[in-house]
Amino acid sequence: MLYYAAPMEGITTYIYRKAHARWYGGIDRYFTPFIADRKMTPRERRDILPENNTGLTLVPQILANKADDFLTIAKRIASYGYDTVNLNLGCPSGTVTAKKRGAGFLCDPDALDAFLCEIYEKCPLKISIKTRLGVSDLKEWNRLLDLYAKYPVHELIVHTRLLQEFYTGRPHPEAYADAIERLRCAGIPLCYNGDIISWESLQNTVDTVIKNTPAVRGMPGAGGLQQTNPAAGAPFPERYDGLNRIMIGRGLLRNPALVKQLRCSGQTGKDTVTEGGPDLETLRAFHDEILDGYRQIMSGDLPVLFKMKDLWAYMISSFTESGTVNAHPTAPCAATAPASTSHVRKNAAAYLKKIRKADRLSAYQIAVDNLFREQCP
Ligand SMILES: Cc1cc2nc3c(=O)[nH]c(=O)nc-3n(C[C@H](O)[C@H](O)[C@H](O)COP(=O)(O)O)c2cc1C
């Protein structure tokens, strides 16, 4: 299984990615948040500078609906040595879709077709696409699949929701099964994205996809992720080319160790995600590196606080959702080590409130120190 870290505008900056790669790793590809400026802003340039992205594989993402804009940005990206770019056809934000960009472009398949025709003809880089299933009706998906099948799409990353569903409600893994059937002949690799937050959610997604993919239902190993019989080889997804790439966004922000734990679960067949809790020492080191990184590049407390608070909106879940806390992991699969009892789970909201209220970095540090200190037995 290949695991990708999803682009999250404002959050998965190079500071975040580098810290994640150093303290957790396990990610096959990180994707930058979208680049939309033809000239690229200094911030966008810094975000893709190779020296800011050492030790990880990065795919820069472009948001555009004019071929000329796309090609101009791609050329700049190529000058930094990248060989692949990703096209954003998934962003549901009103400011983006109002200009028919991101998922907003999906409402005009003819214009999208002309755009794809030109960029695939002229762009020297490999182009992967991150798409949604359509704008407002799942029936749009078939037309989009026909469109994508016409081009040498390097990889199609599918967020299994419609534009109108934003990030809420149940995703539609069945639609991903349709894509497997439809794009198999076109030889386009697929990557699944949407609500993978645990071993259980990954299992359920794979099971649903298998149930809806007649061609693979009867294949040996199509029994789901739990298959751990050594005689049968690697667990199912390792051997199944329909669903062997997963992109994770919010789940990884909430639990930065998630991919490591999913890999471990894949090897052992046991749920190592919920059995343990966060390794506090690593989480603290990860947090401190991100904080230091922002302090070095931003002036004044407020912009740094803004970034850190955005991150805590997700990271607080490490203290609330994963059960008990594992302060001193020793086992190779850290999350399976014996866990100590969390004192903080019930009070996580209060700690988050203090972090959010901090208007100086000194107050922020105290709030974070308290949160981590209270967790330690
Ligand atoms: C705050 C936020 C920012 C995002 N920024 C981007 C972006 O720049 N480019 C993009 O393709 N997707 C973006 N996304 C979508 C994510 O990459 C991902 O597709 C989405 O969160 C669903 O995956 P998940 O269920 O694993 O979180 C963003 C999502 C959120 C919540």
Coordinates of N, CA and C in Angstrom, one line a residue, residues 217-354:
R217 N -14.2 -9.4 -7.1 CA -14.8 -10.1 -6.0 C -14.4 -11.5 -5.7
G218 N -14.2 -12.2 -6.8 CA -13.8 -13.6 -6.7 C -12.3 -13.9 -6.6
M219 N -11.6 -12.8 -6.6 CA -10.1 -13.0 -6.6 C -9.6 -13.6 -5.3
P220 N -8.6 -14.4 -5.3 CA -8.1 -14.9 -4.1 C -7.6 -13.7 -3.2
G221 N -8.0 -13.7 -1.9 CA -7.5 -12.6 -1.1 C -8.6 -11.6 -1.0
A222 N -9.7 -11.7 -1.7 CA -10.7 -10.6 -1.7 C -11.5 -10.7 -0.5
G223 N -11.0 -11.2 0.6 CA -11.8 -11.3 1.8 C -11.6 -10.1 2.7
G224 N -10.9 -9.1 2.3 CA -10.7 -7.9 3.1 C -9.4 -7.8 3.7
L225 N -9.2 -6.8 4.5 CA -7.9 -6.5 5.1 C -7.5 -7.4 6.2
Q226 N -8.4 -8.1 6.8 CA -8.1 -9.0 7.9 C -7.3 -10.2 7.5
Q227 N -7.2 -10.5 6.2 CA -6.6 -11.7 5.8 C -5.1 -11.7 6.2
T228 N -4.7 -12.5 7.2 CA -3.3 -12.5 7.6 C -2.7 -13.9 7.5
N229 N -3.4 -14.8 6.9 CA -2.9 -16.2 6.7 C -1.5 -16.1 6.0
P230 N -0.4 -16.4 6.6 CA 0.9 -16.2 5.9 C 1.0 -16.9 4.6
A231 N 0.2 -18.1 4.5 CA 0.3 -18.8 3.3 C -0.3 -18.0 2.1
A232 N -1.2 -17.1 2.5 CA -1.8 -16.3 1.4 C -1.0 -15.1 1.0
G233 N 0.1 -14.9 1.7 CA 1.0 -13.8 1.3 C 0.6 -12.5 2.1
A234 N 0.9 -11.4 1.5 CA 0.7 -10.1 2.1 C -0.8 -9.9 2.3
P235 N -1.1 -9.1 3.3 CA -2.6 -8.7 3.5 C -3.1 -8.2 2.2
F236 N -4.4 -8.3 2.1 CA -5.1 -8.1 0.8 C -4.6 -6.8 0.0
P237 N -4.6 -5.6 0.6 CA -4.4 -4.5 -0.3 C -3.0 -4.5 -0.9
E238 N -2.1 -5.2 -0.3 CA -0.7 -5.2 -0.9 C -0.8 -6.0 -2.2
R239 N -1.8 -6.8 -2.3 CA -1.8 -7.6 -3.6 C -2.9 -7.2 -4.5
Y240 N -3.5 -6.1 -4.3 CA -4.7 -5.8 -5.0 C -4.5 -4.4 -5.7
D241 N -4.3 -4.4 -7.0 CA -3.9 -3.1 -7.6 C -5.1 -2.1 -7.8
G242 N -6.3 -2.5 -7.4 CA -7.4 -1.6 -7.5 C -7.4 -0.6 -6.4
L243 N -7.0 -1.0 -5.1 CA -7.0 -0.1 -4.0 C -5.7 -0.2 -3.3
N244 N -4.7 0.3 -3.8 CA -3.4 0.2 -3.2 C -2.7 1.5 -3.0
R245 N -3.5 2.6 -3.1 CA -3.0 3.9 -2.8 C -4.0 4.7 -2.0
I246 N -3.6 5.2 -0.8 CA -4.5 5.9 0.0 C -4.0 7.3 0.3
M247 N -4.8 8.3 0.2 CA -4.4 9.7 0.6 C -5.2 10.0 1.9
I248 N -4.4 10.5 2.8 CA -5.1 10.9 4.1 C -4.9 12.3 4.5
G249 N -5.9 13.0 4.9 CA -5.8 14.4 5.2 C -6.0 14.6 6.7
R250 N -7.3 14.8 7.1 CA -7.6 15.1 8.5 C -7.2 14.0 9.5
G251 N -7.3 12.8 9.1 CA -6.9 11.7 10.0 C -5.4 11.8 10.4
L252 N -4.6 12.2 9.4 CA -3.2 12.3 9.7 C -2.9 13.6 10.6
L253 N -3.7 14.6 10.4 CA -3.5 15.8 11.2 C -3.9 15.5 12.7
R254 N -5.0 14.7 12.8 CA -5.4 14.4 14.1 C -4.4 13.4 14.8
N255 N -3.9 12.5 14.0 CA -3.0 11.5 14.6 C -1.9 11.3 13.6
P256 N -0.8 12.1 13.9 CA 0.3 12.1 12.9 C 1.0 10.7 12.8
A257 N 0.7 9.8 13.7 CA 1.3 8.4 13.6 C 0.4 7.5 12.8
L258 N -0.7 8.0 12.3 CA -1.7 7.1 11.7 C -1.2 6.2 10.7
V259 N -0.4 6.7 9.8 CA 0.1 5.9 8.7 C 1.0 4.8 9.2
K260 N 1.9 5.2 10.1 CA 2.8 4.2 10.7 C 1.9 3.1 11.3
Q261 N 0.9 3.5 12.0 CA 0.0 2.5 12.7 C -0.7 1.6 11.7
L262 N -1.2 2.2 10.6 CA -1.9 1.5 9.6 C -1.0 0.5 8.9
R263 N 0.3 0.9 8.7 CA 1.2 -0.1 8.1 C 1.4 -1.3 9.1
C264 N 1.5 -0.9 10.3 CA 1.7 -2.0 11.3 C 0.5 -2.9 11.4
S265 N -0.7 -2.3 11.3 CA -1.9 -3.1 11.3 C -2.0 -4.0 10.1
G266 N -1.5 -3.5 9.0 CA -1.5 -4.2 7.7 C -0.6 -5.5 7.8
Q267 N 0.5 -5.3 8.6 CA 1.4 -6.4 8.7 C 0.9 -7.5 9.8
T268 N 0.4 -7.0 10.8 CA 0.0 -7.9 11.9 C -1.5 -8.4 11.8
G269 N -2.3 -7.6 11.1 CA -3.7 -7.9 11.0 C -4.4 -7.5 12.3
K270 N -3.7 -6.8 13.2 CA -4.4 -6.3 14.4 C -4.6 -4.8 14.3
D271 N -5.6 -4.3 15.0 CA -5.8 -2.8 15.0 C -4.8 -2.2 15.9
T272 N -3.8 -1.6 15.4 CA -2.8 -1.0 16.3 C -3.0 0.5 16.4
V273 N -4.1 1.0 15.7 CA -4.4 2.4 15.8 C -5.1 2.7 17.1
T274 N -6.2 1.9 17.4 CA -6.9 2.3 18.6 C -6.4 1.6 19.9
E275 N -5.5 0.6 19.7 CA -5.0 -0.1 20.9 C -4.1 0.8 21.8
G276 N -3.5 1.7 21.2 CA -2.6 2.5 22.0 C -3.0 4.0 21.9
G277 N -2.1 4.9 22.3 CA -2.4 6.3 22.2 C -1.1 6.9 21.7
P278 N -1.1 8.2 21.7 CA 0.1 8.9 21.1 C 1.3 8.7 21.9
D279 N 2.4 8.6 21.2 CA 3.7 8.6 21.9 C 4.0 10.0 22.2
L280 N 3.9 10.4 23.5 CA 3.9 11.8 23.8 C 5.3 12.5 23.5
E281 N 6.4 11.7 23.8 CA 7.7 12.3 23.5 C 7.8 12.7 22.0
T282 N 7.4 11.8 21.2 CA 7.5 12.1 19.7 C 6.5 13.2 19.4
L283 N 5.3 13.2 19.9 CA 4.3 14.2 19.6 C 4.8 15.6 20.0
R284 N 5.5 15.6 21.2 CA 6.0 16.9 21.7 C 7.2 17.4 20.8
A285 N 8.0 16.5 20.4 CA 9.2 16.9 19.6 C 8.7 17.4 18.2
F286 N 7.7 16.7 17.7 CA 7.0 17.1 16.4 C 6.4 18.5 16.6
H287 N 5.7 18.7 17.6 CA 5.0 20.0 17.8 C 6.1 21.1 18.0
D288 N 7.1 20.8 18.7 CA 8.2 21.8 19.0 C 8.9 22.2 17.7
E289 N 9.1 21.2 16.9 CA 9.9 21.5 15.6 C 9.0 22.4 14.7
I290 N 7.7 22.1 14.7 CA 6.8 23.0 13.9 C 6.8 24.4 14.4
L291 N 6.6 24.5 15.8 CA 6.6 25.8 16.4 C 7.9 26.6 16.1
D292 N 9.0 25.9 16.3 CA 10.3 26.6 16.0 C 10.4 27.0 14.6
G293 N 9.9 26.2 13.7 CA 10.0 26.5 12.3 C 9.2 27.7 11.9
Y294 N 8.0 27.9 12.5 CA 7.2 29.1 12.2 C 7.8 30.3 12.9
R295 N 8.4 30.1 14.1 CA 9.0 31.3 14.8 C 10.2 31.8 13.9
Q296 N 10.8 30.9 13.2 CA 12.0 31.4 12.5 C 11.6 32.1 11.2
I297 N 10.4 31.8 10.6 CA 10.1 32.5 9.4 C 9.0 33.5 9.5
M298 N 8.4 33.6 10.7 CA 7.3 34.7 10.8 C 7.7 35.7 11.9
S299 N 7.3 36.9 11.7 CA 7.7 37.9 12.7 C 6.4 38.2 13.5
G300 N 6.7 38.3 14.8 CA 5.6 38.5 15.8 C 4.9 37.2 16.2
D301 N 4.3 37.3 17.4 CA 3.6 36.1 17.9 C 2.4 35.7 17.1
L302 N 1.6 36.7 16.7 CA 0.3 36.4 16.2 C 0.2 35.4 15.0
P303 N 1.1 35.7 14.0 CA 1.0 34.7 12.8 C 1.4 33.3 13.2
V304 N 2.3 33.2 14.1 CA 2.8 31.9 14.6 C 1.6 31.2 15.4
L305 N 1.0 32.0 16.2 CA -0.1 31.5 17.0 C -1.3 31.0 16.1
F306 N -1.5 31.8 15.1 CA -2.6 31.5 14.1 C -2.3 30.1 13.5
K307 N -1.1 29.9 13.1 CA -0.7 28.6 12.5 C -0.9 27.4 13.5
M308 N -0.3 27.6 14.7 CA -0.3 26.6 15.7 C -1.8 26.2 16.1
K309 N -2.6 27.3 16.2 CA -4.0 27.0 16.7 C -4.8 26.2 15.6
D310 N -4.5 26.6 14.4 CA -5.1 25.8 13.3 C -4.8 24.3 13.4
L311 N -3.5 24.1 13.7 CA -3.1 22.7 13.8 C -3.7 22.0 15.0
W312 N -3.8 22.7 16.1 CA -4.4 22.1 17.4 C -5.9 21.7 17.2
A313 N -6.5 22.4 16.3 CA -7.9 22.1 16.0 C -8.1 20.6 15.7
Y314 N -7.0 20.1 15.0 CA -7.0 18.7 14.7 C -6.2 17.9 15.7
M315 N -5.1 18.4 16.1 CA -4.1 17.6 16.9 C -4.7 17.3 18.3
I316 N -5.6 18.1 18.8 CA -6.2 17.8 20.1 C -6.8 16.4 20.2
S317 N -7.2 15.9 19.0 CA -7.8 14.6 19.0 C -6.9 13.5 19.4
S318 N -5.6 13.8 19.3 CA -4.6 12.8 19.8 C -4.9 12.5 21.3
F319 N -5.4 13.5 22.0 CA -5.6 13.4 23.4 C -7.1 13.0 23.7
T320 N -7.9 12.9 22.7 CA -9.3 12.7 23.1 C -9.9 11.4 22.4
E321 N -9.4 11.0 21.3 CA -10.1 10.0 20.5 C -9.4 8.6 20.6
S322 N -8.1 8.6 20.9 CA -7.5 7.3 20.7 C -7.4 6.5 22.0
G323 N -8.3 6.8 22.9 CA -8.3 5.9 24.1 C -7.3 6.4 25.1
T324 N -6.4 5.5 25.4 CA -5.4 5.8 26.5 C -4.1 6.3 25.9
V325 N -3.3 6.8 26.7 CA -2.1 7.4 26.3 C -0.9 6.6 26.6
N326 N 0.0 6.5 25.6 CA 1.2 5.7 25.7 C 2.4 6.6 25.8
A327 N 2.8 6.9 27.1 CA 3.9 7.9 27.3 C 5.3 7.4 26.9
H328 N 5.5 6.1 27.1 CA 6.8 5.6 26.9 C 6.8 4.3 26.0
P329 N 6.5 4.5 24.7 CA 6.4 3.3 23.9 C 7.8 2.6 23.7
T330 N 7.8 1.3 23.7 CA 9.0 0.6 23.5 C 8.9 -0.4 22.4
A331 N 7.7 -0.9 22.2 CA 7.6 -2.0 21.2 C 7.8 -1.4 19.8
P332 N 8.3 -2.3 18.8 CA 8.5 -1.8 17.5 C 7.2 -1.2 16.9
C333 N 6.1 -1.8 17.1 CA 4.8 -1.2 16.7 C 4.4 -0.4 17.9
A334 N 4.8 0.9 18.0 CA 4.7 1.6 19.3 C 3.3 1.6 19.8
A335 N 2.3 1.7 18.9 CA 1.0 1.9 19.4 C 0.5 0.7 20.2
T336 N 1.1 -0.5 20.1 CA 0.7 -1.6 20.7 C 1.3 -1.8 22.1
A337 N 2.2 -0.9 22.5 CA 2.8 -1.0 23.8 C 1.8 -0.7 24.9
P338 N 2.0 -1.2 26.1 CA 1.0 -1.0 27.1 C 0.8 0.5 27.3
A339 N -0.5 0.9 27.5 CA -0.8 2.3 27.6 C -1.1 2.7 29.0
S340 N -0.7 3.9 29.4 CA -1.1 4.4 30.7 C -2.4 5.1 30.6
T341 N -3.0 5.4 31.8 CA -4.3 6.0 31.7 C -4.2 7.5 31.4
S342 N -5.1 8.0 30.6 CA -5.1 9.4 30.3 C -5.9 10.2 31.4
H343 N -5.2 11.2 31.9 CA -5.9 12.1 32.9 C -6.7 13.2 32.2
V344 N -6.3 13.4 31.0 CA -6.7 14.6 30.3 C -7.9 14.5 29.4
R345 N -8.2 13.2 29.0 CA -9.2 13.1 28.0 C -10.5 13.9 28.2
K346 N -11.0 13.8 29.5 CA -12.2 14.5 29.7 C -12.0 16.0 29.6
N347 N -10.8 16.5 29.9 CA -10.6 17.9 30.0 C -10.0 18.5 28.7
A348 N -9.9 17.7 27.6 CA -9.2 18.1 26.4 C -9.8 19.4 25.9
A349 N -11.2 19.6 26.0 CA -11.8 20.8 25.5 C -11.3 22.0 26.3
A350 N -11.1 21.8 27.6 CA -10.6 22.9 28.4 C -9.2 23.3 28.0
Y351 N -8.4 22.3 27.8 CA -7.0 22.6 27.3 C -7.0 23.3 26.0
L352 N -7.8 22.8 25.1 CA -7.9 23.4 23.8 C -8.3 24.9 23.9
K353 N -9.2 25.1 24.8 CA -9.7 26.5 25.0 C -8.6 27.4 25.4
K354 N -7.7 26.9 26.4 CA -6.6 27.7 26.8 C -5.6 27.9 25.7

